[in-house]
Amino acid sequence: MNNSTPAILFETIEKNFGSLKVLKGITGEINRGEVVAIIGSSGCGKSTLLRCFNRLETINNGRLIVNGINLSRPTVDYSQLRQLRTQVGMVFQQFNLFSHLSVLENMTLAPRKVLGKTPKESAQLAGLYLEKVGLFDKASSYPEQLSGGQKQRVAIARSLCMNPQIMLFDEPTSALDPELVGEVLQVMQQLAAEGMTMVIVTHEMQFAREVANRVIFLDQGIVAEQGPADEVLSNPQSDRLRLFLSRLNAR
């Protein structure tokens, strides 16, 4: 695929839940190798937008192209949806690990079922990414034996086992105790340095400033402000963003 083509292109997309309009004609793009942080108050539509990018939510209107796959239509061919799910990884707030499976079993399930990897190939892949997130020694452990930070690092490694071209993160540190946040952000920082295309919904402004190329600030379902991360966060142009940042700083 042409590297000049955006990894994600969205034009005037709208998303409604019944009579509630959550996304109100949002337009933008995510370039390949770019790290974009989506910020905004609770209920502004940022997680909904992220979920549209891997078809966990469907849009009502507009145009949405993710890694060359058209997600604008109400229905998407199964083979394309399968392709999308292998190319776009997603890490959630609550880890979503299978509690009855070991770390290794959690990580090898999708490569075997979706990519057709042999058990040996899947285990080798899992070992590679567990080492990458610093948890190689936890392969035989079960989720209940891990800290929150370790669970989230396993969730990231599990997504990487699918060899995705794009990674989506939905507030990956919000469910963690403060002392565990750093270990997860460190893994994400490493992925960014390696050139992974990443879209991150986050309230970690310092992380966004240091790692993101751009910031998109959503307010009440629209893009209220966007631009280079350090510029937007250091010198916000809109009253709404200034208020949002001041409230975060006051915590």
Coordinates of N, CA and C in Angstrom, one line a residue:
M1 N 0.8 -1.2 0.0 CA 0.0 0.0 0.0 C 0.9 1.3 0.0
N2 N 0.5 2.3 -0.8 CA 1.2 3.5 -0.9 C 1.4 4.2 0.5
N3 N 2.6 4.4 0.9 CA 2.9 5.1 2.2 C 2.4 6.5 2.2
S4 N 2.1 7.1 1.1 CA 1.6 8.5 1.1 C 0.1 8.5 1.4
T5 N -0.5 7.3 1.2 CA -2.0 7.3 1.5 C -2.2 7.2 3.0
P6 N -3.1 8.0 3.6 CA -3.3 8.0 5.0 C -3.7 6.6 5.5
A7 N -3.2 6.3 6.7 CA -3.6 5.0 7.3 C -5.1 5.0 7.6
I8 N -5.6 6.2 8.1 CA -7.0 6.3 8.4 C -7.5 7.7 7.8
L9 N -8.5 7.6 7.1 CA -9.1 8.9 6.5 C -10.6 8.9 6.9
F10 N -11.0 10.0 7.5 CA -12.4 10.2 7.9 C -12.9 11.6 7.5
E11 N -14.0 11.6 6.8 CA -14.6 12.8 6.2 C -16.0 13.0 6.6
T12 N -16.3 14.0 7.3 CA -17.6 14.4 7.8 C -18.4 13.2 8.4
I13 N -17.7 12.4 9.2 CA -18.4 11.2 9.7 C -19.3 11.6 10.9
E14 N -20.5 10.9 10.9 CA -21.5 11.1 12.0 C -21.8 9.8 12.6
K15 N -22.0 9.8 13.9 CA -22.5 8.7 14.6 C -23.5 9.0 15.6
N16 N -24.7 8.4 15.5 CA -25.8 8.6 16.4 C -26.1 7.3 17.2
F17 N -26.5 7.5 18.4 CA -27.1 6.5 19.2 C -28.5 6.9 19.5
G18 N -29.4 6.4 18.7 CA -30.8 6.8 18.7 C -30.9 8.3 18.4
S19 N -31.5 9.1 19.2 CA -31.6 10.6 18.9 C -30.3 11.3 19.4
L20 N -29.4 10.7 20.0 CA -28.2 11.3 20.5 C -27.1 11.3 19.5
K21 N -26.7 12.5 19.1 CA -25.7 12.7 18.1 C -24.3 12.8 18.8
V22 N -23.5 11.8 18.6 CA -22.2 11.7 19.3 C -21.1 12.3 18.5
L23 N -21.0 11.9 17.2 CA -20.0 12.5 16.3 C -20.8 13.3 15.3
K24 N -20.4 14.6 15.1 CA -21.2 15.5 14.3 C -20.4 16.1 13.1
G25 N -20.0 15.2 12.2 CA -19.4 15.6 11.0 C -17.9 15.8 11.2
I26 N -17.2 14.8 11.7 CA -15.8 14.9 12.0 C -14.9 14.6 10.8
T27 N -13.9 15.4 10.5 CA -13.0 15.2 9.4 C -11.6 15.2 9.8
G28 N -10.8 14.3 9.3 CA -9.4 14.3 9.6 C -8.7 13.1 9.0
E29 N -7.4 12.9 9.3 CA -6.7 11.8 8.8 C -5.5 11.5 9.8
I30 N -5.1 10.2 9.7 CA -4.0 9.7 10.5 C -3.0 9.2 9.5
N31 N -1.8 9.7 9.4 CA -0.8 9.3 8.5 C 0.0 8.1 9.0
R32 N 0.6 7.4 8.1 CA 1.4 6.2 8.4 C 2.6 6.6 9.2
G33 N 2.8 5.8 10.3 CA 3.9 6.1 11.2 C 3.7 7.2 12.1
E34 N 2.5 7.8 12.1 CA 2.2 8.9 13.0 C 1.5 8.5 14.3
V35 N 1.8 9.2 15.4 CA 1.1 8.9 16.7 C 0.2 10.1 16.9
V36 N -1.1 9.9 17.1 CA -2.1 10.9 17.3 C -2.8 10.6 18.6
A37 N -2.8 11.6 19.4 CA -3.6 11.5 20.7 C -4.9 12.3 20.5
I38 N -6.0 11.6 20.9 CA -7.3 12.2 20.9 C -7.7 12.5 22.4
I39 N -7.9 13.7 22.6 CA -8.2 14.2 24.0 C -9.6 14.9 24.0
G40 N -10.1 15.0 25.2 CA -11.4 15.7 25.4 C -12.1 15.2 26.7
S41 N -13.1 15.9 27.1 CA -13.8 15.5 28.3 C -14.6 14.2 28.1
S42 N -15.0 13.6 29.1 CA -15.8 12.4 29.0 C -17.1 12.7 28.3
G43 N -17.5 11.8 27.4 CA -18.7 12.1 26.6 C -18.6 12.9 25.4
C44 N -17.4 13.3 25.0 CA -17.2 14.1 23.9 C -17.1 13.4 22.6
G45 N -17.0 12.0 22.6 CA -17.1 11.2 21.4 C -15.7 10.5 21.1
K46 N -14.7 10.7 21.9 CA -13.4 10.2 21.5 C -13.3 8.7 21.4
S47 N -13.9 8.0 22.4 CA -13.8 6.5 22.4 C -14.7 6.0 21.3
T48 N -15.8 6.7 21.0 CA -16.7 6.3 19.9 C -16.0 6.4 18.6
L49 N -15.3 7.5 18.4 CA -14.5 7.7 17.1 C -13.5 6.5 17.0
L50 N -12.8 6.2 18.1 CA -11.8 5.2 18.0 C -12.4 3.8 17.7
R51 N -13.6 3.5 18.2 CA -14.2 2.3 18.0 C -14.7 2.2 16.5
C52 N -15.0 3.3 15.9 CA -15.4 3.3 14.5 C -14.2 2.9 13.6
F53 N -13.0 3.2 14.1 CA -11.8 2.9 13.3 C -11.6 1.4 13.1
N54 N -12.1 0.6 14.0 CA -12.0 -0.9 13.7 C -13.3 -1.6 13.7
R55 N -14.4 -0.8 13.4 CA -15.7 -1.3 13.1 C -16.4 -1.9 14.3
L56 N -16.0 -1.5 15.5 CA -16.8 -1.9 16.7 C -18.0 -1.1 16.7
E57 N -18.0 0.1 16.1 CA -19.1 0.9 15.9 C -19.2 1.2 14.4
T58 N -20.4 1.3 13.8 CA -20.6 1.7 12.4 C -21.0 3.2 12.4
I59 N -20.6 3.9 11.4 CA -20.9 5.3 11.2 C -22.3 5.4 10.5
N60 N -23.0 6.5 10.8 CA -24.3 6.8 10.2 C -24.2 7.5 8.8
N61 N -23.2 8.4 8.8 CA -22.9 9.2 7.6 C -21.5 9.5 7.5
G62 N -21.0 9.9 6.2 CA -19.7 10.3 6.0 C -18.9 9.2 5.3
R63 N -17.6 9.4 5.3 CA -16.6 8.5 4.6 C -15.5 8.1 5.5
L64 N -15.3 6.8 5.7 CA -14.2 6.3 6.6 C -13.5 5.2 5.9
I65 N -12.1 5.4 5.7 CA -11.3 4.5 5.0 C -10.2 4.1 6.0
V66 N -10.0 2.9 6.4 CA -9.0 2.4 7.3 C -8.1 1.4 6.7
N67 N -6.8 1.8 6.5 CA -5.8 0.9 5.8 C -6.3 0.4 4.5
G68 N -7.0 1.3 3.8 CA -7.5 0.9 2.4 C -8.8 0.2 2.4
I69 N -9.4 0.0 3.6 CA -10.7 -0.7 3.6 C -11.8 0.3 3.9
N70 N -12.8 0.3 3.0 CA -13.9 1.3 3.1 C -14.9 0.8 4.2
L71 N -15.0 1.6 5.3 CA -15.9 1.3 6.3 C -17.1 2.2 6.3
S72 N -17.3 2.9 5.2 CA -18.4 3.9 5.1 C -19.8 3.2 5.0
R73 N -19.8 2.0 4.4 CA -21.1 1.4 4.1 C -21.6 0.7 5.3
P74 N -23.0 0.5 5.3 CA -23.6 -0.1 6.5 C -23.1 -1.6 6.7
T75 N -22.8 -2.3 5.6 CA -22.3 -3.6 5.6 C -20.9 -3.7 5.0
V76 N -20.1 -4.5 5.6 CA -18.7 -4.7 5.0 C -18.5 -6.2 4.8
D77 N -17.9 -6.6 3.7 CA -17.7 -8.0 3.3 C -16.9 -8.6 4.5
Y78 N -17.2 -9.9 4.8 CA -16.6 -10.6 5.9 C -15.1 -10.7 5.7
S79 N -14.7 -11.0 4.5 CA -13.2 -11.1 4.3 C -12.5 -9.8 4.5
Q80 N -13.1 -8.7 4.2 CA -12.5 -7.4 4.5 C -12.5 -7.1 6.0
L81 N -13.6 -7.5 6.7 CA -13.7 -7.3 8.1 C -12.6 -8.1 8.8
R82 N -12.4 -9.3 8.4 CA -11.4 -10.2 8.9 C -10.0 -9.6 8.7
Q83 N -9.8 -9.0 7.5 CA -8.5 -8.4 7.1 C -8.3 -7.2 8.0
L84 N -9.3 -6.4 8.3 CA -9.3 -5.2 9.1 C -8.8 -5.6 10.5
R85 N -9.4 -6.7 11.1 CA -9.1 -7.1 12.4 C -7.7 -7.6 12.6
T86 N -7.1 -8.1 11.5 CA -5.7 -8.5 11.6 C -4.7 -7.4 11.5
Q87 N -5.2 -6.3 10.8 CA -4.3 -5.2 10.5 C -4.4 -4.1 11.5
V88 N -5.5 -4.0 12.3 CA -5.7 -3.0 13.3 C -5.9 -3.6 14.7
G89 N -4.9 -3.4 15.5 CA -5.0 -3.9 16.9 C -5.6 -2.9 17.8
M90 N -6.2 -3.4 18.8 CA -6.9 -2.4 19.8 C -6.6 -2.9 21.2
V91 N -6.3 -1.9 22.1 CA -6.1 -2.2 23.5 C -7.1 -1.4 24.3
F92 N -7.8 -2.0 25.1 CA -8.9 -1.4 25.9 C -8.5 -1.0 27.3
Q93 N -9.4 -0.3 27.9 CA -9.1 0.1 29.3 C -9.0 -1.1 30.3
Q94 N -9.9 -2.1 30.0 CA -10.0 -3.2 31.0 C -9.3 -4.5 30.6
F95 N -8.3 -4.4 29.8 CA -7.4 -5.5 29.4 C -8.1 -6.6 28.6
N96 N -9.3 -7.0 29.0 CA -10.0 -8.1 28.2 C -9.2 -9.3 28.0
L97 N -8.5 -9.8 29.0 CA -7.8 -11.1 28.9 C -8.8 -12.2 29.4
F98 N -8.6 -13.4 28.8 CA -9.4 -14.5 29.2 C -8.9 -15.0 30.6
S99 N -9.7 -15.0 31.6 CA -9.2 -15.3 33.0 C -8.8 -16.8 33.1
H100 N -9.5 -17.6 32.3 CA -9.2 -19.1 32.4 C -8.1 -19.6 31.6
L101 N -7.4 -18.6 30.8 CA -6.3 -19.0 30.0 C -5.0 -18.4 30.6
S102 N -3.9 -19.1 30.4 CA -2.6 -18.5 30.8 C -2.3 -17.3 29.9
V103 N -1.2 -16.6 30.3 CA -0.7 -15.5 29.4 C -0.4 -16.0 28.0
L104 N 0.3 -17.1 28.0 CA 0.7 -17.7 26.7 C -0.5 -18.1 25.9
E105 N -1.5 -18.7 26.5 CA -2.7 -19.2 25.8 C -3.5 -18.0 25.3
N106 N -3.6 -16.9 26.1 CA -4.2 -15.7 25.7 C -3.6 -15.1 24.4
M107 N -2.3 -15.2 24.4 CA -1.5 -14.6 23.3 C -1.5 -15.4 22.0
T108 N -1.6 -16.7 22.1 CA -1.5 -17.6 21.0 C -2.9 -17.9 20.3
L109 N -3.9 -17.6 21.0 CA -5.3 -17.9 20.5 C -5.6 -17.3 19.1
A110 N -5.4 -16.0 19.0 CA -5.8 -15.3 17.8 C -4.8 -15.7 16.6
P111 N -3.5 -15.7 16.9 CA -2.6 -16.2 15.8 C -3.0 -17.5 15.2
R112 N -3.4 -18.5 16.1 CA -3.7 -19.8 15.6 C -5.1 -19.8 14.9
K113 N -6.1 -19.1 15.5 CA -7.4 -19.2 14.9 C -7.6 -18.3 13.7
V114 N -7.0 -17.1 13.7 CA -7.2 -16.1 12.7 C -6.1 -16.2 11.6
L115 N -4.8 -16.3 12.0 CA -3.7 -16.2 11.1 C -3.3 -17.6 10.6
G116 N -3.8 -18.7 11.3 CA -3.5 -20.0 10.9 C -2.1 -20.4 11.2
K117 N -1.5 -19.8 12.3 CA -0.2 -20.2 12.8 C -0.3 -21.6 13.5
T118 N 0.8 -22.3 13.4 CA 0.9 -23.5 14.2 C 1.1 -23.2 15.6
P119 N 0.9 -24.1 16.6 CA 1.1 -23.9 18.0 C 2.6 -23.4 18.2
K120 N 3.5 -24.0 17.5 CA 4.9 -23.7 17.7 C 5.2 -22.3 17.3
E121 N 4.7 -21.9 16.1 CA 4.9 -20.6 15.5 C 4.2 -19.5 16.4
S122 N 3.0 -19.9 16.9 CA 2.3 -18.9 17.8 C 3.1 -18.7 19.1
A123 N 3.6 -19.8 19.7 CA 4.4 -19.7 20.9 C 5.6 -18.9 20.7
Q124 N 6.3 -19.0 19.6 CA 7.5 -18.3 19.3 C 7.2 -16.8 19.2
L125 N 6.1 -16.5 18.5 CA 5.6 -15.1 18.4 C 5.3 -14.5 19.7
A126 N 4.6 -15.3 20.5 CA 4.2 -14.8 21.9 C 5.4 -14.5 22.7
G127 N 6.4 -15.4 22.7 CA 7.6 -15.2 23.4 C 8.4 -13.9 23.0
L128 N 8.4 -13.7 21.7 CA 9.0 -12.5 21.2 C 8.4 -11.2 21.8
Y129 N 7.1 -11.2 21.8 CA 6.4 -9.9 22.2 C 6.3 -9.8 23.7
L130 N 6.3 -11.0 24.4 CA 6.4 -10.9 25.9 C 7.7 -10.4 26.3
E131 N 8.8 -10.8 25.6 CA 10.1 -10.2 25.9 C 10.1 -8.7 25.6
K132 N 9.5 -8.3 24.6 CA 9.4 -6.9 24.2 C 8.8 -6.0 25.3
V133 N 7.8 -6.6 26.0 CA 7.1 -5.8 27.0 C 7.6 -6.1 28.4
G134 N 8.7 -6.9 28.4 CA 9.4 -7.2 29.7 C 8.6 -8.3 30.6
L135 N 7.9 -9.2 30.0 CA 7.1 -10.1 30.7 C 7.3 -11.6 30.3
F136 N 8.5 -11.9 29.8 CA 8.8 -13.2 29.2 C 8.6 -14.3 30.3
D137 N 8.9 -13.9 31.6 CA 8.8 -14.9 32.7 C 7.4 -15.1 33.2
K138 N 6.4 -14.4 32.6 CA 5.0 -14.5 33.0 C 4.2 -15.4 32.1
A139 N 4.8 -16.1 31.1 CA 4.1 -16.8 30.1 C 3.1 -17.8 30.7
S140 N 3.5 -18.5 31.8 CA 2.6 -19.5 32.3 C 1.7 -19.0 33.4
S141 N 1.8 -17.7 33.7 CA 0.9 -17.1 34.8 C -0.5 -16.9 34.2
Y142 N -1.4 -16.8 35.1 CA -2.8 -16.5 34.8 C -3.1 -15.0 35.1
P143 N -4.0 -14.4 34.4 CA -4.3 -12.9 34.6 C -4.5 -12.5 36.1
E144 N -5.1 -13.4 36.9 CA -5.3 -13.0 38.3 C -4.0 -12.9 39.1
Q145 N -2.9 -13.5 38.5 CA -1.6 -13.4 39.2 C -0.8 -12.2 38.8
L146 N -1.4 -11.4 37.9 CA -0.6 -10.2 37.4 C -1.2 -8.9 38.0
S147 N -0.3 -7.9 38.1 CA -0.8 -6.6 38.4 C -1.5 -6.0 37.2
G148 N -2.2 -4.8 37.5 CA -2.9 -4.2 36.4 C -2.0 -3.7 35.3
G149 N -0.8 -3.2 35.7 CA 0.1 -2.8 34.6 C 0.6 -4.0 33.8
Q150 N 0.9 -5.1 34.5 CA 1.3 -6.3 33.7 C 0.2 -6.8 32.8
K151 N -1.0 -6.8 33.3 CA -2.1 -7.2 32.4 C -2.2 -6.3 31.1
Q152 N -2.0 -5.0 31.3 CA -2.1 -4.2 30.2 C -1.0 -4.4 29.2
R153 N 0.2 -4.6 29.8 CA 1.4 -4.9 28.9 C 1.1 -6.2 28.1
V154 N 0.5 -7.2 28.8 CA 0.2 -8.5 28.1 C -0.8 -8.2 27.0
A155 N -1.8 -7.3 27.3 CA -2.8 -7.0 26.3 C -2.2 -6.3 25.0
I156 N -1.2 -5.5 25.3 CA -0.5 -4.8 24.2 C 0.3 -5.9 23.4
A157 N 1.0 -6.8 24.1 CA 1.8 -7.8 23.4 C 0.8 -8.8 22.6
R158 N -0.3 -9.0 23.2 CA -1.3 -9.9 22.5 C -1.7 -9.3 21.1
S159 N -2.0 -8.0 21.1 CA -2.3 -7.3 19.9 C -1.2 -7.3 18.9
L160 N 0.1 -7.2 19.4 CA 1.2 -7.2 18.5 C 1.5 -8.5 17.9
C161 N 1.0 -9.6 18.5 CA 1.1 -10.9 17.9 C 0.4 -11.1 16.6
M162 N -0.5 -10.2 16.3 CA -1.3 -10.2 15.0 C -0.5 -9.4 14.0
N163 N 0.6 -8.8 14.3 CA 1.5 -8.0 13.4 C 0.6 -6.9 12.8
P164 N 0.0 -6.1 13.6 CA -0.9 -5.0 13.1 C -0.1 -3.9 12.4
Q165 N -0.7 -3.2 11.5 CA -0.1 -2.0 10.9 C -0.5 -0.7 11.7
I166 N -1.7 -0.8 12.4 CA -2.2 0.3 13.2 C -2.6 -0.2 14.6
M167 N -2.2 0.6 15.6 CA -2.6 0.2 16.9 C -3.5 1.3 17.5
L168 N -4.7 0.9 18.1 CA -5.6 1.8 18.7 C -5.6 1.6 20.2
F169 N -5.5 2.6 21.0 CA -5.5 2.5 22.4 C -6.6 3.4 23.0
D170 N -7.5 2.7 23.8 CA -8.6 3.5 24.4 C -8.4 3.6 25.9
E171 N -7.8 4.8 26.2 CA -7.4 5.1 27.6 C -6.8 3.9 28.3
P172 N -5.7 3.5 27.8 CA -5.1 2.2 28.3 C -4.6 2.3 29.7
T173 N -4.4 3.5 30.3 CA -3.9 3.6 31.7 C -5.0 4.0 32.7
S174 N -6.2 4.3 32.2 CA -7.2 4.8 33.1 C -7.6 3.9 34.2
A175 N -7.5 2.6 34.0 CA -7.9 1.6 35.1 C -6.8 1.2 36.0
L176 N -5.6 1.9 35.8 CA -4.4 1.5 36.6 C -4.2 2.4 37.8
D177 N -3.6 1.8 38.8 CA -3.1 2.7 39.9 C -2.0 3.6 39.4
P178 N -1.8 4.8 39.9 CA -0.8 5.7 39.4 C 0.6 5.2 39.2
E179 N 1.0 4.3 40.2 CA 2.4 3.8 40.2 C 2.6 2.8 39.1
L180 N 1.5 2.3 38.4 CA 1.6 1.3 37.3 C 1.5 2.0 36.0
V181 N 1.2 3.2 35.9 CA 0.9 3.9 34.6 C 2.2 3.9 33.8
G182 N 3.3 4.2 34.4 CA 4.6 4.5 33.8 C 5.1 3.3 33.0
E183 N 4.9 2.0 33.5 CA 5.4 0.9 32.8 C 4.6 0.6 31.5
V184 N 3.3 1.0 31.4 CA 2.6 0.8 30.2 C 2.9 1.9 29.2
L185 N 3.1 3.1 29.7 CA 3.4 4.2 28.8 C 4.8 4.0 28.2
Q186 N 5.7 3.4 28.9 CA 7.0 3.1 28.4 C 7.0 2.1 27.2
V187 N 6.1 1.1 27.3 CA 6.0 0.2 26.2 C 5.4 0.9 25.0
M188 N 4.4 1.8 25.2 CA 3.8 2.5 24.1 C 4.8 3.5 23.5
Q189 N 5.7 4.1 24.3 CA 6.7 5.0 23.8 C 7.7 4.3 22.9
Q190 N 8.0 3.0 23.3 CA 8.9 2.2 22.5 C 8.3 1.9 21.1
L191 N 7.0 1.6 21.1 CA 6.3 1.3 19.9 C 6.3 2.6 19.0
A192 N 6.1 3.7 19.6 CA 6.1 5.0 18.8 C 7.4 5.2 18.2
A193 N 8.5 4.9 18.9 CA 9.9 5.2 18.5 C 10.2 4.2 17.3
E194 N 9.5 3.1 17.3 CA 9.7 2.1 16.2 C 8.9 2.4 14.9
G195 N 8.1 3.4 15.0 CA 7.3 3.8 13.8 C 6.0 3.2 13.7
M196 N 5.4 2.7 14.7 CA 4.1 2.1 14.7 C 3.0 3.3 14.6
T197 N 2.1 3.1 13.7 CA 1.0 4.1 13.5 C 0.1 3.8 14.7
M198 N -0.2 4.9 15.5 CA -0.9 4.7 16.8 C -1.9 5.9 16.9
V199 N -3.1 5.5 17.4 CA -4.1 6.5 17.8 C -4.5 6.2 19.2
I200 N -4.3 7.2 20.1 CA -4.4 7.0 21.5 C -5.4 7.9 22.1
V201 N -6.5 7.4 22.7 CA -7.4 8.2 23.5 C -6.8 8.2 24.9
T202 N -6.5 9.4 25.4 CA -5.8 9.5 26.7 C -6.1 10.8 27.4
H203 N -5.9 10.7 28.8 CA -5.9 11.9 29.6 C -4.5 12.2 30.1
E204 N -3.5 11.4 29.7 CA -2.1 11.6 30.1 C -1.5 12.7 29.2
M205 N -1.6 14.0 29.6 CA -1.2 15.1 28.7 C 0.3 15.1 28.5
Q206 N 1.1 14.8 29.6 CA 2.5 14.8 29.5 C 3.0 13.7 28.5
F207 N 2.4 12.6 28.5 CA 2.7 11.5 27.6 C 2.3 12.0 26.1
A208 N 1.1 12.6 26.0 CA 0.7 13.1 24.7 C 1.7 14.1 24.1
R209 N 2.2 15.0 25.0 CA 3.2 16.0 24.6 C 4.5 15.4 24.1
E210 N 4.9 14.3 24.8 CA 6.2 13.7 24.6 C 6.2 12.8 23.4
V211 N 5.1 12.1 23.2 CA 5.1 10.9 22.3 C 4.3 11.2 21.0
A212 N 3.2 12.0 21.1 CA 2.3 12.2 20.0 C 2.9 13.2 19.0
N213 N 2.7 12.9 17.7 CA 3.0 13.9 16.7 C 2.0 15.0 16.7
R214 N 0.7 14.6 16.8 CA -0.4 15.5 16.8 C -1.4 15.2 17.9
V215 N -2.2 16.2 18.2 CA -3.3 16.1 19.2 C -4.6 16.5 18.5
I216 N -5.6 15.8 18.7 CA -7.0 16.2 18.2 C -7.8 16.4 19.5
F217 N -8.3 17.5 19.6 CA -9.2 17.8 20.8 C -10.7 17.8 20.4
L218 N -11.4 16.9 20.9 CA -12.8 16.8 20.6 C -13.6 17.5 21.7
D219 N -14.7 18.2 21.3 CA -15.6 18.8 22.2 C -17.0 18.7 21.7
Q220 N -17.8 18.0 22.4 CA -19.3 17.8 22.1 C -19.4 17.3 20.6
G221 N -18.6 16.3 20.3 CA -18.8 15.7 19.0 C -18.2 16.3 17.8
I222 N -17.4 17.4 18.0 CA -16.7 18.0 16.9 C -15.2 18.2 17.2
V223 N -14.4 18.3 16.1 CA -13.0 18.6 16.3 C -12.9 20.1 16.6
A224 N -12.6 20.5 17.9 CA -12.6 21.9 18.3 C -11.2 22.5 18.0
E225 N -10.1 21.6 18.1 CA -8.8 22.1 17.8 C -7.9 20.9 17.5
Q226 N -6.9 21.1 16.7 CA -5.9 20.1 16.4 C -4.6 20.7 15.9
G227 N -3.5 19.9 16.0 CA -2.3 20.4 15.6 C -1.1 19.7 16.2
P228 N 0.1 20.2 16.0 CA 1.3 19.5 16.7 C 1.1 19.5 18.2
A229 N 1.4 18.3 18.8 CA 1.1 18.1 20.2 C 1.6 19.2 21.1
D230 N 2.9 19.5 21.0 CA 3.5 20.5 22.0 C 2.9 21.8 21.8
E231 N 2.6 22.2 20.5 CA 2.0 23.5 20.2 C 0.6 23.6 20.8
V232 N -0.2 22.6 20.5 CA -1.6 22.6 21.0 C -1.7 22.6 22.5
L233 N -0.9 21.8 23.1 CA -1.0 21.7 24.6 C -0.3 22.8 25.3
S234 N 0.7 23.4 24.7 CA 1.4 24.6 25.4 C 0.7 25.9 25.1
N235 N 0.0 26.0 23.9 CA -0.5 27.3 23.5 C -1.9 27.1 22.9
P236 N -2.9 26.5 23.7 CA -4.2 26.3 23.1 C -4.9 27.6 22.6
Q237 N -5.6 27.4 21.5 CA -6.2 28.6 20.9 C -7.6 28.8 21.3
S238 N -8.3 27.7 21.7 CA -9.7 27.8 22.0 C -10.0 27.9 23.5
D239 N -11.0 28.6 23.9 CA -11.4 28.7 25.3 C -11.7 27.3 25.9
R240 N -12.3 26.5 25.1 CA -12.7 25.1 25.5 C -11.5 24.3 25.9
L241 N -10.5 24.3 25.0 CA -9.3 23.5 25.3 C -8.5 24.1 26.5
R242 N -8.5 25.4 26.6 CA -7.8 26.0 27.8 C -8.5 25.6 29.1
L243 N -9.9 25.6 29.1 CA -10.6 25.1 30.3 C -10.4 23.7 30.6
F244 N -10.4 22.8 29.5 CA -10.1 21.4 29.7 C -8.8 21.1 30.3
L245 N -7.7 21.8 29.8 CA -6.4 21.6 30.3 C -6.2 22.1 31.7
S246 N -6.9 23.2 32.0 CA -6.8 23.8 33.4 C -7.5 22.9 34.4
R247 N -8.5 22.2 34.0 CA -9.2 21.3 34.9 C -8.3 20.1 35.2
L248 N -7.6 19.6 34.2 CA -6.7 18.4 34.3 C -5.6 18.8 35.3
N249 N -5.0 20.0 35.1 CA -3.9 20.5 35.9 C -4.3 20.7 37.3
A250 N -5.6 21.0 37.5 CA -6.1 21.3 38.9 C -6.3 20.0 39.7
R251 N -6.2 18.8 39.1 CA -6.5 17.6 39.8 C -5.4 17.3 40.8

